[in-house]
Short mmCIF file of C-alpha atoms in Angstrom, two decimals:
data_model
loop_
_atom_site.label_atom_id
_atom_site.label_comp_id
_atom_site.label_asym_id
_atom_site.label_seq_id
_atom_site.Cartn_x
_atom_site.Cartn_y
_atom_site.Cartn_z
CA UNK A 1 -10.07 -38.19 -52.26
CA UNK A 2 -12.74 -35.79 -53.53
CA UNK A 3 -12.38 -32.46 -55.32
CA UNK A 4 -11.99 -29.35 -53.17
CA UNK A 5 -15.30 -28.03 -54.46
CA UNK A 6 -17.20 -31.22 -53.61
CA UNK A 7 -15.51 -31.65 -50.21
CA UNK A 8 -16.40 -28.13 -49.13
CA UNK A 9 -19.94 -28.25 -50.52
CA UNK A 10 -20.58 -31.54 -48.73
CA UNK A 11 -19.19 -30.15 -45.48
CA UNK A 12 -21.37 -27.04 -45.68
CA UNK A 13 -24.44 -29.21 -46.19
CA UNK A 14 -23.57 -31.18 -43.03
CA UNK A 15 -23.19 -28.14 -40.78
CA UNK A 16 -26.93 -28.26 -40.09
CA UNK A 17 -26.33 -31.57 -38.26
CA UNK A 18 -23.93 -29.98 -35.76
CA UNK A 19 -25.21 -29.84 -32.19
CA UNK A 20 -25.00 -26.08 -31.75
CA UNK A 21 -25.36 -23.97 -28.63
CA UNK A 22 -29.14 -24.29 -28.24
CA UNK A 23 -29.09 -28.10 -28.34
CA UNK A 24 -26.13 -28.21 -25.97
CA UNK A 25 -28.04 -26.10 -23.43
CA UNK A 26 -31.10 -28.35 -23.74
CA UNK A 27 -28.92 -31.42 -23.26
CA UNK A 28 -27.31 -30.01 -20.11
CA UNK A 29 -30.68 -29.05 -18.61
CA UNK A 30 -32.16 -32.54 -19.02
CA UNK A 31 -31.30 -36.13 -18.18
CA UNK A 32 -28.83 -38.38 -19.98
CA UNK A 33 -31.78 -39.98 -21.79
CA UNK A 34 -33.02 -36.53 -22.84
CA UNK A 35 -29.56 -35.68 -24.11
CA UNK A 36 -29.41 -38.85 -26.20
CA UNK A 37 -32.78 -38.02 -27.74
CA UNK A 38 -31.53 -34.55 -28.67
CA UNK A 39 -28.43 -36.10 -30.26
CA UNK A 40 -30.73 -38.36 -32.28
CA UNK A 41 -32.37 -35.23 -33.73
CA UNK A 42 -29.18 -34.55 -35.67
CA UNK A 43 -28.43 -38.20 -36.50
CA UNK A 44 -25.69 -38.48 -33.89
CA UNK A 45 -24.43 -42.05 -33.48
CA UNK A 46 -26.51 -44.82 -35.00
CA UNK A 47 -30.23 -44.76 -35.55
CA UNK A 48 -30.68 -46.29 -32.10
CA UNK A 49 -28.81 -43.64 -30.12
CA UNK A 50 -31.45 -43.37 -27.39
CA UNK A 51 -30.99 -47.04 -26.52
CA UNK A 52 -27.19 -47.09 -26.55
CA UNK A 53 -24.47 -46.57 -23.97
CA UNK A 54 -22.39 -43.38 -24.04
CA UNK A 55 -19.19 -45.01 -25.37
CA UNK A 56 -21.09 -46.79 -28.16
CA UNK A 57 -22.75 -43.57 -29.29
CA UNK A 58 -19.49 -41.60 -29.32
CA UNK A 59 -17.54 -44.38 -31.04
CA UNK A 60 -20.21 -44.65 -33.73
CA UNK A 61 -20.15 -40.91 -34.38
CA UNK A 62 -16.34 -40.80 -34.50
CA UNK A 63 -16.34 -43.74 -36.92
CA UNK A 64 -18.80 -41.87 -39.15
CA UNK A 65 -16.57 -38.80 -39.11
CA UNK A 66 -13.51 -40.92 -39.96
CA UNK A 67 -15.35 -42.47 -42.90
CA UNK A 68 -16.44 -39.02 -44.10
CA UNK A 69 -12.86 -37.71 -43.98
CA UNK A 70 -11.49 -40.80 -45.75
CA UNK A 71 -13.90 -40.50 -48.65
CA UNK A 72 -14.33 -36.73 -48.87
CA UNK A 73 -11.06 -35.04 -47.87
CA UNK A 74 -9.73 -32.85 -50.69
CA UNK A 75 -6.21 -34.31 -50.43
CA UNK A 76 -4.40 -37.10 -48.60
CA UNK A 77 -2.42 -34.75 -46.34
CA UNK A 78 -5.60 -33.24 -44.95
CA UNK A 79 -6.98 -36.75 -44.36
CA UNK A 80 -3.78 -37.76 -42.57
CA UNK A 81 -3.89 -34.65 -40.37
CA UNK A 82 -7.30 -35.65 -39.02
CA UNK A 83 -6.96 -39.46 -39.07
CA UNK A 84 -3.36 -40.25 -38.10
CA UNK A 85 -4.06 -39.46 -34.40
CA UNK A 86 -6.41 -42.48 -34.32
CA UNK A 87 -3.87 -44.69 -36.10
CA UNK A 88 -1.00 -43.76 -33.79
CA UNK A 89 -3.19 -44.20 -30.69
CA UNK A 90 -4.20 -47.64 -31.96
CA UNK A 91 -0.59 -48.55 -32.70
CA UNK A 92 0.35 -47.62 -29.13
CA UNK A 93 -2.49 -49.73 -27.71
CA UNK A 94 -1.57 -52.69 -29.92
CA UNK A 95 2.13 -52.73 -29.03
CA UNK A 96 1.24 -52.59 -25.32
CA UNK A 97 -1.08 -55.56 -25.82
CA UNK A 98 1.62 -57.39 -27.75
CA UNK A 99 3.89 -57.47 -24.71
CA UNK A 100 1.56 -57.05 -21.73
CA UNK A 101 -1.12 -59.45 -23.07
CA UNK A 102 -3.82 -56.93 -22.26
CA UNK A 103 -7.10 -56.54 -24.10
CA UNK A 104 -6.92 -53.85 -26.78
CA UNK A 105 -9.30 -50.91 -26.61
CA UNK A 106 -9.24 -49.52 -30.13
CA UNK A 107 -9.95 -45.96 -31.14
CA UNK A 108 -12.16 -45.70 -34.23
CA UNK A 109 -10.09 -46.56 -37.26
CA UNK A 110 -8.14 -43.84 -38.97
CA UNK A 111 -6.58 -44.56 -42.34
CA UNK A 112 -5.56 -48.08 -41.30
CA UNK A 113 -7.97 -50.93 -40.71
CA UNK A 114 -7.44 -51.86 -37.05
CA UNK A 115 -7.26 -55.61 -37.70
CA UNK A 116 -4.68 -55.13 -40.44
CA UNK A 117 -2.70 -52.77 -38.18
CA UNK A 118 -2.76 -55.33 -35.37
CA UNK A 119 -1.62 -58.13 -37.68
CA UNK A 120 1.30 -56.03 -38.94
CA UNK A 121 2.43 -55.02 -35.45
CA UNK A 122 2.16 -58.52 -33.98
CA UNK A 123 4.18 -59.82 -36.95
CA UNK A 124 6.83 -57.07 -36.58
CA UNK A 125 5.96 -56.04 -40.12
CA UNK A 126 6.44 -52.27 -40.04
CA UNK A 127 7.63 -51.67 -43.61
CA UNK A 128 4.34 -50.36 -44.98
CA UNK A 129 3.44 -48.24 -41.96
CA UNK A 130 4.15 -44.50 -41.70
CA UNK A 131 7.86 -43.89 -41.21
CA UNK A 132 7.76 -42.45 -37.71
CA UNK A 133 5.16 -44.94 -36.51
CA UNK A 134 7.56 -47.70 -37.55
CA UNK A 135 10.41 -46.06 -35.65
CA UNK A 136 8.25 -45.73 -32.54
CA UNK A 137 7.24 -49.38 -32.76
CA UNK A 138 10.88 -50.48 -33.04
CA UNK A 139 11.82 -48.34 -30.03
CA UNK A 140 8.85 -49.75 -28.08
CA UNK A 141 9.86 -53.32 -28.97
CA UNK A 142 13.35 -52.65 -27.65
CA UNK A 143 12.08 -51.05 -24.44
CA UNK A 144 9.65 -53.90 -23.69
CA UNK A 145 12.29 -56.56 -24.37
CA UNK A 146 14.80 -54.79 -22.14
CA UNK A 147 12.20 -54.23 -19.39
CA UNK A 148 12.53 -50.43 -19.49
CA UNK A 149 9.10 -49.61 -20.96
CA UNK A 150 7.13 -47.30 -18.68
CA UNK A 151 3.70 -45.95 -19.55
CA UNK A 152 5.10 -42.43 -19.84
CA UNK A 153 7.94 -43.54 -22.11
CA UNK A 154 5.65 -45.42 -24.51
CA UNK A 155 3.12 -42.58 -24.61
CA UNK A 156 5.91 -40.07 -25.27
CA UNK A 157 7.27 -42.25 -28.08
CA UNK A 158 3.98 -42.29 -29.96
CA UNK A 159 3.14 -38.64 -29.29
CA UNK A 160 6.53 -37.61 -30.69
CA UNK A 161 6.12 -39.99 -33.62
CA UNK A 162 2.67 -38.63 -34.48
CA UNK A 163 3.88 -35.04 -34.57
CA UNK A 164 7.08 -35.92 -36.42
CA UNK A 165 4.93 -37.66 -39.01
CA UNK A 166 2.46 -34.79 -39.35
CA UNK A 167 5.20 -32.17 -39.65
CA UNK A 168 6.98 -34.29 -42.26
CA UNK A 169 3.89 -34.08 -44.50
CA UNK A 170 4.51 -30.35 -45.11
CA UNK A 171 0.75 -29.79 -45.22
CA UNK A 172 -0.38 -27.42 -47.98
CA UNK A 173 -3.15 -25.72 -46.03
CA UNK A 174 -1.73 -22.73 -44.20
CA UNK A 175 -4.53 -22.94 -41.66
CA UNK A 176 -3.87 -26.62 -40.84
CA UNK A 177 -0.13 -25.95 -40.66
CA UNK A 178 -0.81 -23.19 -38.11
CA UNK A 179 -3.06 -25.50 -36.08
CA UNK A 180 -0.41 -28.24 -36.17
CA UNK A 181 2.22 -25.86 -34.78
CA UNK A 182 -0.22 -24.69 -32.12
CA UNK A 183 -1.02 -28.25 -31.04
CA UNK A 184 2.67 -29.08 -30.65
CA UNK A 185 3.42 -25.79 -28.88
CA UNK A 186 0.60 -26.21 -26.37
CA UNK A 187 1.60 -29.81 -25.63
CA UNK A 188 5.16 -28.63 -25.01
CA UNK A 189 4.05 -25.75 -22.76
CA UNK A 190 2.05 -28.23 -20.67
CA UNK A 191 5.03 -30.58 -20.40
CA UNK A 192 7.32 -27.70 -19.40
CA UNK A 193 4.97 -26.47 -16.68
CA UNK A 194 4.41 -29.95 -15.27
CA UNK A 195 8.09 -30.83 -15.07
CA UNK A 196 9.68 -27.42 -14.38
CA UNK A 197 12.92 -29.17 -15.30
CA UNK A 198 14.28 -28.59 -18.80
CA UNK A 199 16.48 -31.71 -18.79
CA UNK A 200 13.43 -33.87 -18.06
CA UNK A 201 11.00 -31.96 -20.26
CA UNK A 202 13.20 -31.88 -23.37
CA UNK A 203 13.00 -35.68 -23.60
CA UNK A 204 9.20 -35.50 -23.61
CA UNK A 205 8.55 -32.58 -25.95
CA UNK A 206 6.55 -33.25 -29.08
CA UNK A 207 7.93 -31.89 -32.33
CA UNK A 208 9.12 -28.28 -31.90
CA UNK A 209 6.60 -25.93 -33.50
CA UNK A 210 6.78 -22.13 -33.40
CA UNK A 211 8.16 -22.02 -29.85
CA UNK A 212 11.89 -22.72 -29.82
CA UNK A 213 13.80 -24.56 -27.11
CA UNK A 214 15.00 -21.30 -25.57
CA UNK A 215 11.41 -20.18 -24.96
CA UNK A 216 10.43 -23.60 -23.61
CA UNK A 217 13.46 -23.48 -21.29
CA UNK A 218 12.08 -20.24 -19.88
CA UNK A 219 8.73 -21.96 -19.23
CA UNK A 220 10.54 -24.83 -17.53
CA UNK A 221 12.87 -22.91 -15.27
CA UNK A 222 12.07 -19.21 -14.85
CA UNK A 223 9.72 -17.65 -12.32
CA UNK A 224 6.17 -16.88 -13.42
CA UNK A 225 6.75 -13.15 -13.83
CA UNK A 226 9.55 -13.84 -16.33
CA UNK A 227 7.35 -16.34 -18.18
CA UNK A 228 4.56 -13.76 -18.41
CA UNK A 229 7.00 -11.20 -19.75
CA UNK A 230 8.35 -13.67 -22.30
CA UNK A 231 4.87 -14.29 -23.71
CA UNK A 232 3.65 -10.70 -23.51
CA UNK A 233 3.83 -10.30 -27.28
CA UNK A 234 3.76 -13.97 -28.32
CA UNK A 235 1.01 -16.32 -29.42
CA UNK A 236 -0.51 -18.32 -26.55
CA UNK A 237 -0.25 -15.36 -24.15
CA UNK A 238 -3.80 -16.00 -22.94
CA UNK A 239 -3.29 -19.76 -22.68
CA UNK A 240 -0.04 -19.34 -20.71
CA UNK A 241 -1.71 -16.82 -18.38
CA UNK A 242 -4.53 -19.34 -17.82
CA UNK A 243 -1.96 -22.01 -16.98
CA UNK A 244 0.03 -19.84 -14.57
CA UNK A 245 -3.09 -18.52 -12.84
CA UNK A 246 -4.36 -22.07 -12.44
CA UNK A 247 -1.12 -23.20 -10.82
CA UNK A 248 -1.00 -20.16 -8.53
CA UNK A 249 -4.62 -20.74 -7.48
CA UNK A 250 -4.01 -24.38 -6.66
CA UNK A 251 -6.17 -25.72 -9.50
CA UNK A 252 -3.29 -26.92 -11.64
CA UNK A 253 -3.53 -27.04 -15.44
CA UNK A 254 -7.20 -28.03 -15.77
CA UNK A 255 -8.25 -24.73 -17.38
CA UNK A 256 -5.11 -24.66 -19.53
CA UNK A 257 -5.97 -28.11 -20.88
CA UNK A 258 -9.47 -26.90 -21.70
CA UNK A 259 -8.03 -23.84 -23.46
CA UNK A 260 -5.60 -26.05 -25.40
CA UNK A 261 -8.41 -28.35 -26.51
CA UNK A 262 -10.42 -25.32 -27.64
CA UNK A 263 -7.62 -23.49 -29.46
CA UNK A 264 -8.26 -24.87 -32.95
CA UNK A 265 -11.99 -24.19 -32.83
CA UNK A 266 -11.36 -20.66 -31.57
CA UNK A 267 -9.22 -20.03 -34.65
CA UNK A 268 -11.88 -21.61 -36.86
CA UNK A 269 -14.54 -19.32 -35.42
CA UNK A 270 -12.43 -16.25 -36.17
CA UNK A 271 -12.53 -17.34 -39.83
CA UNK A 272 -15.97 -18.94 -39.85
CA UNK A 273 -17.31 -16.89 -42.77
CA UNK A 274 -14.49 -18.00 -45.05
CA UNK A 275 -16.00 -20.08 -47.88
CA UNK A 276 -12.86 -20.31 -50.01
CA UNK A 277 -11.03 -23.46 -51.05
CA UNK A 278 -10.96 -26.32 -48.57
CA UNK A 279 -11.67 -24.18 -45.50
CA UNK A 280 -15.37 -25.18 -45.20
CA UNK A 281 -14.28 -28.85 -45.07
CA UNK A 282 -11.64 -28.10 -42.42
CA UNK A 283 -14.11 -25.97 -40.45
CA UNK A 284 -16.72 -28.73 -40.38
CA UNK A 285 -14.19 -31.37 -39.22
CA UNK A 286 -13.04 -29.24 -36.28
CA UNK A 287 -16.61 -28.39 -35.32
CA UNK A 288 -17.58 -32.07 -35.47
CA UNK A 289 -14.64 -33.11 -33.31
CA UNK A 290 -15.72 -30.48 -30.79
CA UNK A 291 -19.28 -31.86 -30.93
CA UNK A 292 -18.05 -35.35 -30.08
CA UNK A 293 -15.89 -34.04 -27.22
CA UNK A 294 -18.75 -31.97 -25.79
CA UNK A 295 -21.28 -34.78 -26.16
CA UNK A 296 -18.96 -36.93 -24.07
CA UNK A 297 -18.62 -34.22 -21.42
CA UNK A 298 -22.40 -33.76 -21.20
CA UNK A 299 -23.33 -37.45 -21.16
CA UNK A 300 -20.63 -38.44 -18.67
CA UNK A 301 -21.51 -35.43 -16.50
CA UNK A 302 -25.22 -36.18 -16.48
CA UNK A 303 -24.65 -39.85 -15.68
CA UNK A 304 -22.23 -38.80 -12.94
CA UNK A 305 -24.74 -36.47 -11.30
CA UNK A 306 -22.96 -33.19 -12.08
CA UNK A 307 -24.98 -29.98 -12.08
CA UNK A 308 -25.69 -28.00 -15.23
CA UNK A 309 -23.18 -25.36 -14.09
CA UNK A 310 -20.46 -27.95 -13.50
CA UNK A 311 -21.01 -29.46 -16.94
CA UNK A 312 -21.12 -26.06 -18.65
CA UNK A 313 -17.78 -25.01 -17.24
CA UNK A 314 -16.18 -28.17 -18.68
CA UNK A 315 -17.42 -27.62 -22.24
CA UNK A 316 -14.95 -26.94 -25.04
CA UNK A 317 -15.32 -24.23 -27.67
CA UNK A 318 -18.09 -25.23 -30.06
CA UNK A 319 -20.11 -24.36 -33.15
CA UNK A 320 -22.46 -21.41 -32.93
CA UNK A 321 -24.83 -20.34 -35.67
#
């Protein structure tokens, strides 16, 4: 871990390497090869970005971000907030491979080396892993042995475990704690609206954040007018309205998912001039994650023949100078 002063100073110095709105527009207006060249301008991926496939470029950039967080985060709880999602995703992939004999597609490593994590899981050696990851692995073992392991069940296990683990950290940063609650709340709103059955949804909810079970029950079971009234003075009013409008219009939760993905960066942008404490480090990490997500959207869209307008409407909230 680095000092708060160093972590934030280093992050501020790296903001010039963010893609930014102008580069994003130039990427969208060109070809996939043009977009890769523009990414190379800011050192995105390896030094050979223009010659690499999309997945390789994005994996390389995510690995670089993970390494930066590992070595520069001002405290271990902040590092865990950003890196545990990769570890828990890898643990889920490994335990599936353990029983289904499938090839493992790893996410970039978080705090745990992926080979070491695989060795521990294949050996049933969970003692040194995060507490809730270990519990999820034991539950997954049991489900696979008993033949009751569905894809939804295993995914739910590890999503719940990740959020239980993150909430158990009692993160010092008030901003990260707020983002953590928001992430859990928005996941739970999505689950409630997909199931519209509280008995089913309650088994799938991530850790309960700011929204209590009574509010989530309303989202599951009440008509849309009552849901709108419930959220009239609550956080996520705009996101819930986006979700309900999408369902009513026959487009489902596509726009809600986009809004959920963008929520953290929207909050960052409201505080973007804050230079105090560890906020510049946190700000850079969220902006960089948005860069990686948007680079994927642009590159996949261009290779798939989407128009500039179609790609633009898929973009997540991003860094602006």
